[in-house]
Amino acid sequence: MSSVSSMRLRAVIFDVDGTIADTEEAHRRAFNKAFDDVALGWHWQPDLYKSLLKVTGGKERMHHYASLHHADRLAEIAPRIADFHAVKTRHFADIITSGAVAARPGIIRLMREAMASDIRLAIATTMSRPSLDALLPRILEPDCYRWFGAIATGDRVGAKKPAPDLYELALAELGIDAIGAIAIEDSSVGLRSATAAGITTLITPSTYTDDDDFNGAATVVSDLGEPDAPLRYIQGRDVSSSVIDLATLQDLSAPI
Ligand code: XBP
Ligand code: MG
């Protein structure tokens, strides 16, 4: 048994949007294409989208926007939101297929290291399963789903992030306790969700979350780093390493 697999760390649970890949600009473009297709007359500029990201889930985000800005049409719009979201998801798939998005630094390296060390991998994302299907096989590898012992997507839980449901579902399907896991997230909403599930969390901020409140994170770094592209330490426990690897994650998950 390798020294790593004898340590307490047993699983790494990855958020998707903003963490595995910086995808929210692709989502924003997909929403706007869908709004044009269905003649809603909406257009979400980046600043507005950044504020709307506090509401997780694309369907919930559209309902929230309509209730804030088009309350007089909410009764007409609400029943059509699922259809609007299906149009959006098709546009998201097209944008991803165009090659607009790649995995962030260190993601594939760390996943492969975990698989070689029998550390379990899981996904905990607010994203819908069709959006995930459009993304992961394209930016990781076609049959990447076999890498994961659990894939918790937003459509599988009653309460999305910041509720702990997605991380609790991932832990249950992995069959492990929170103390044996570490979460990798990009947002304050995601940090609150993993923390509420009792999971130590490492943050790699993304385009839309770089000024979020990350108090409570074990550490915040620019990204997971690559040997030829070292990470930049931001706040929390100093990882004193140029890349995030399993040994670094084990140190972070150990009590101070
Ligand atoms: C981010 C989200 C998702 C995406 C849009 O998920 O909140 O709703 O913004 O995807 P996470 P959908 O950071 O937890 O991966 O339209 O499929 O919801
Ligand atoms: Mg995220």
Coordinates of C-alpha atoms and ligand atoms in Angstrom, one line a residue:
M1 CA 0.0 0.0 0.0
S2 CA 1.5 3.4 -1.0
S3 CA 2.2 5.9 1.8
V4 CA -0.5 8.2 0.4
S5 CA -3.3 5.6 0.4
S6 CA -2.5 4.7 4.0
M7 CA -3.3 8.4 5.0
R8 CA -6.7 9.4 6.3
L9 CA -7.7 11.2 3.0
R10 CA -10.1 8.8 1.1
A11 CA -11.8 11.0 -1.5
V12 CA -11.6 14.3 -3.4
I13 CA -15.0 15.8 -4.4
F14 CA -14.9 18.3 -7.2
D15 CA -17.3 21.1 -8.0
V16 CA -17.7 21.6 -11.8
D17 CA -18.6 25.1 -13.0
G18 CA -15.7 27.4 -12.2
T19 CA -13.6 24.6 -10.6
I20 CA -13.0 21.8 -13.2
A21 CA -13.4 24.4 -15.9
D22 CA -14.1 28.2 -16.0
T23 CA -17.5 27.7 -17.6
E24 CA -19.8 30.4 -16.4
E25 CA -19.1 32.7 -19.4
A26 CA -20.1 29.8 -21.6
H27 CA -23.3 29.4 -19.6
R28 CA -24.0 33.2 -19.8
R29 CA -23.7 33.1 -23.6
A30 CA -25.9 30.1 -23.8
F31 CA -28.6 31.7 -21.7
N32 CA -28.6 34.8 -23.9
K33 CA -28.8 32.7 -27.1
A34 CA -31.8 30.9 -25.6
F35 CA -33.4 34.2 -24.6
D36 CA -33.1 35.3 -28.3
D37 CA -34.5 32.0 -29.6
V38 CA -37.6 32.2 -27.4
A39 CA -38.0 36.0 -28.0
L40 CA -38.0 36.7 -24.2
G41 CA -36.3 40.0 -24.8
W42 CA -33.8 39.3 -21.9
H43 CA -30.0 39.8 -22.0
W44 CA -27.8 39.0 -19.1
Q45 CA -24.6 41.2 -19.2
P46 CA -21.6 40.0 -17.2
D47 CA -22.2 42.2 -14.2
L48 CA -25.8 41.2 -13.9
Y49 CA -24.9 37.5 -14.4
K50 CA -22.3 37.8 -11.6
S51 CA -25.1 38.9 -9.2
L52 CA -27.5 36.2 -10.5
L53 CA -24.9 33.5 -9.8
K54 CA -25.8 33.8 -6.1
V55 CA -28.8 31.8 -7.2
T56 CA -27.6 28.3 -8.2
G57 CA -29.3 26.2 -10.9
G58 CA -30.1 27.6 -14.3
K59 CA -33.8 27.1 -14.0
E60 CA -33.9 28.7 -10.5
R61 CA -31.8 31.6 -11.8
M62 CA -34.2 32.3 -14.6
H63 CA -37.2 32.2 -12.2
H64 CA -35.3 34.5 -9.7
Y65 CA -34.6 37.0 -12.5
A66 CA -38.2 37.0 -13.8
S67 CA -39.6 37.5 -10.3
L68 CA -37.2 40.5 -9.7
H69 CA -37.5 42.2 -13.1
H70 CA -40.6 40.8 -14.9
A71 CA -43.0 40.1 -12.0
D72 CA -46.0 41.1 -14.2
R73 CA -45.2 38.3 -16.6
L74 CA -44.1 35.7 -14.0
A75 CA -47.4 33.7 -14.3
E76 CA -46.9 33.4 -18.1
I77 CA -43.1 32.8 -17.9
A78 CA -42.8 30.3 -15.0
P79 CA -44.4 27.3 -16.7
R80 CA -42.1 27.7 -19.7
I81 CA -38.8 27.9 -17.8
A82 CA -38.0 24.2 -18.2
D83 CA -38.4 24.6 -21.9
F84 CA -36.2 27.7 -22.0
H85 CA -33.6 25.8 -20.0
A86 CA -33.6 22.9 -22.5
V87 CA -32.8 25.4 -25.3
K88 CA -30.1 27.0 -23.2
T89 CA -28.5 23.6 -22.5
R90 CA -28.4 22.8 -26.2
H91 CA -26.6 26.1 -26.8
F92 CA -24.2 25.4 -23.9
A93 CA -23.4 22.0 -25.5
D94 CA -22.7 23.8 -28.9
I95 CA -20.4 26.3 -27.2
I96 CA -18.5 23.5 -25.4
T97 CA -18.2 21.5 -28.6
S98 CA -16.7 24.5 -30.3
G99 CA -13.7 24.1 -27.9
A100 CA -14.3 27.4 -26.0
V101 CA -13.5 25.8 -22.6
A102 CA -10.7 23.5 -21.3
A103 CA -10.0 21.9 -17.9
R104 CA -8.3 24.3 -15.5
P105 CA -4.6 23.8 -14.6
G106 CA -3.9 20.7 -12.4
I107 CA -7.4 19.2 -12.6
I108 CA -6.5 16.2 -14.9
R109 CA -3.1 15.8 -13.2
L110 CA -4.7 15.5 -9.7
M111 CA -7.5 13.2 -10.9
R112 CA -5.0 10.8 -12.5
E113 CA -2.8 10.9 -9.3
A114 CA -5.8 10.1 -7.2
M115 CA -6.8 7.2 -9.4
A116 CA -3.3 5.8 -9.3
S117 CA -3.3 6.1 -5.5
D118 CA -6.8 4.5 -5.1
I119 CA -8.2 7.8 -3.7
R120 CA -11.8 8.0 -4.7
L121 CA -13.1 10.8 -6.9
A122 CA -16.6 12.4 -7.0
I123 CA -18.5 15.2 -8.5
A124 CA -20.8 17.6 -6.6
T125 CA -22.3 20.2 -9.0
T126 CA -25.5 22.3 -9.1
M127 CA -25.3 21.9 -12.8
S128 CA -28.0 19.8 -14.5
R129 CA -27.0 16.3 -15.8
P130 CA -27.5 17.3 -19.5
S131 CA -25.1 20.2 -19.0
L132 CA -22.6 18.0 -17.3
D133 CA -22.9 15.4 -20.1
A134 CA -22.1 18.2 -22.6
L135 CA -19.0 19.2 -20.6
L136 CA -17.0 16.5 -18.8
P137 CA -16.6 13.9 -21.6
R138 CA -15.4 16.7 -23.8
I139 CA -12.8 18.4 -21.5
L140 CA -11.6 15.3 -19.5
E141 CA -11.9 12.2 -21.7
P142 CA -14.9 10.5 -23.4
D143 CA -15.4 7.8 -20.8
C144 CA -14.4 9.9 -17.8
Y145 CA -17.5 9.0 -15.8
R146 CA -15.8 5.7 -14.8
W147 CA -13.3 7.9 -12.9
F148 CA -15.9 8.9 -10.3
G149 CA -17.5 6.9 -7.5
A150 CA -20.3 9.4 -7.2
I151 CA -21.8 12.0 -9.6
A152 CA -24.1 14.3 -7.7
T153 CA -25.9 16.8 -10.0
G154 CA -28.4 19.5 -9.2
D155 CA -31.4 17.6 -10.6
R156 CA -30.8 14.8 -8.1
V157 CA -31.3 16.8 -4.9
G158 CA -34.2 18.9 -3.4
A159 CA -32.0 21.7 -2.2
K160 CA -29.0 23.1 -4.3
K161 CA -25.9 24.9 -3.1
P162 CA -25.4 26.5 -0.5
A163 CA -27.4 23.6 1.0
P164 CA -25.2 20.6 1.8
D165 CA -27.4 18.1 -0.1
L166 CA -25.1 17.6 -3.1
Y167 CA -22.0 16.9 -0.9
E168 CA -24.0 14.7 1.4
L169 CA -25.3 12.7 -1.6
A170 CA -21.7 12.3 -2.8
L171 CA -20.5 11.1 0.6
A172 CA -23.3 8.7 0.9
E173 CA -22.7 7.2 -2.6
L174 CA -18.9 7.0 -1.8
G175 CA -19.8 5.3 1.5
I176 CA -17.4 7.6 3.5
D177 CA -17.6 10.2 6.3
A178 CA -17.0 13.9 5.7
I179 CA -13.7 13.7 7.6
G180 CA -12.2 11.4 4.9
A181 CA -13.0 13.8 2.1
I182 CA -11.8 17.2 0.8
A183 CA -13.8 19.4 -1.5
I184 CA -12.4 21.6 -4.3
E185 CA -14.6 24.6 -5.1
D186 CA -14.5 28.0 -6.8
S187 CA -17.3 30.0 -5.1
S188 CA -18.6 31.2 -1.7
V189 CA -21.9 29.3 -2.4
G190 CA -20.0 26.1 -3.0
L191 CA -17.7 26.7 0.1
R192 CA -20.9 27.1 2.2
S193 CA -22.4 23.9 0.8
A194 CA -19.3 21.7 1.4
T195 CA -18.6 23.3 4.8
A196 CA -22.3 22.6 5.8
A197 CA -21.6 19.0 4.9
G198 CA -18.6 19.0 7.2
I199 CA -16.0 18.8 4.4
T200 CA -12.7 20.6 4.4
T201 CA -12.6 22.8 1.3
L202 CA -9.9 24.1 -0.9
I203 CA -10.8 27.1 -3.1
T204 CA -9.6 28.0 -6.6
P205 CA -11.5 31.2 -7.5
S206 CA -12.8 31.6 -11.1
T207 CA -13.6 34.5 -13.3
Y208 CA -17.0 35.2 -11.7
T209 CA -16.0 34.4 -8.1
D210 CA -12.6 36.0 -7.6
D211 CA -14.0 38.5 -5.1
D212 CA -16.2 36.1 -3.2
D213 CA -15.9 35.7 0.6
F214 CA -13.8 32.6 1.2
N215 CA -13.6 32.8 5.0
G216 CA -13.8 29.2 6.3
A217 CA -11.8 27.7 3.4
A218 CA -8.8 25.6 4.4
T219 CA -6.9 27.5 1.8
V220 CA -7.4 29.7 -1.3
V221 CA -5.0 29.3 -4.3
S222 CA -5.1 30.7 -7.9
D223 CA -5.5 27.1 -9.3
L224 CA -4.1 23.6 -8.6
G225 CA -0.9 24.4 -10.4
E226 CA 1.2 22.5 -12.9
P227 CA 5.0 21.7 -12.6
D228 CA 5.6 24.3 -15.3
A229 CA 2.9 26.8 -14.1
P230 CA 3.1 27.1 -10.3
L231 CA 0.0 28.0 -8.3
R232 CA -0.3 31.4 -6.6
Y233 CA -1.1 31.2 -2.8
I234 CA -3.9 33.6 -1.9
Q235 CA -5.1 33.1 1.7
G236 CA -5.6 30.5 4.5
R237 CA -3.2 27.8 5.3
D238 CA 0.0 28.1 3.3
V239 CA 0.4 25.1 1.1
S240 CA 4.2 25.8 0.6
S241 CA 4.0 23.9 -2.7
S242 CA 3.9 24.9 -6.3
V243 CA 1.1 22.4 -7.1
I244 CA -1.8 20.9 -5.2
D245 CA -1.1 17.1 -5.1
L246 CA -2.5 14.3 -2.8
A247 CA 0.1 14.9 -0.1
T248 CA -0.9 18.6 0.0
L249 CA -4.6 17.7 0.2
Q250 CA -3.8 15.2 3.0
D251 CA -2.0 17.9 5.0
L252 CA -4.9 20.3 4.5
S253 CA -7.5 17.7 5.6
A254 CA -5.5 16.9 8.8
P255 CA -6.6 19.0 11.8
I256 CA -4.3 22.0 12.6
Ligands
XBP1 C1 -22.9 26.3 -11.1 C2 -24.4 26.5 -11.2 C3 -25.1 26.0 -12.4 C4 -24.5 26.7 -13.7 C5 -25.5 26.6 -14.8 O1 -22.8 24.9 -10.7 O2 -25.0 27.1 -10.3 O3 -26.4 26.3 -12.3 O4 -24.4 28.1 -13.4 O5 -25.8 25.2 -15.1 P1 -21.5 24.4 -9.8 P2 -27.3 24.7 -15.3 O6 -20.6 25.6 -9.6 O7 -22.1 23.8 -8.5 O8 -20.9 23.3 -10.7 O9 -28.0 25.7 -16.2 O10 -27.2 23.3 -15.9 O11 -27.9 24.8 -13.9
MG2 MG -18.7 26.3 -9.0

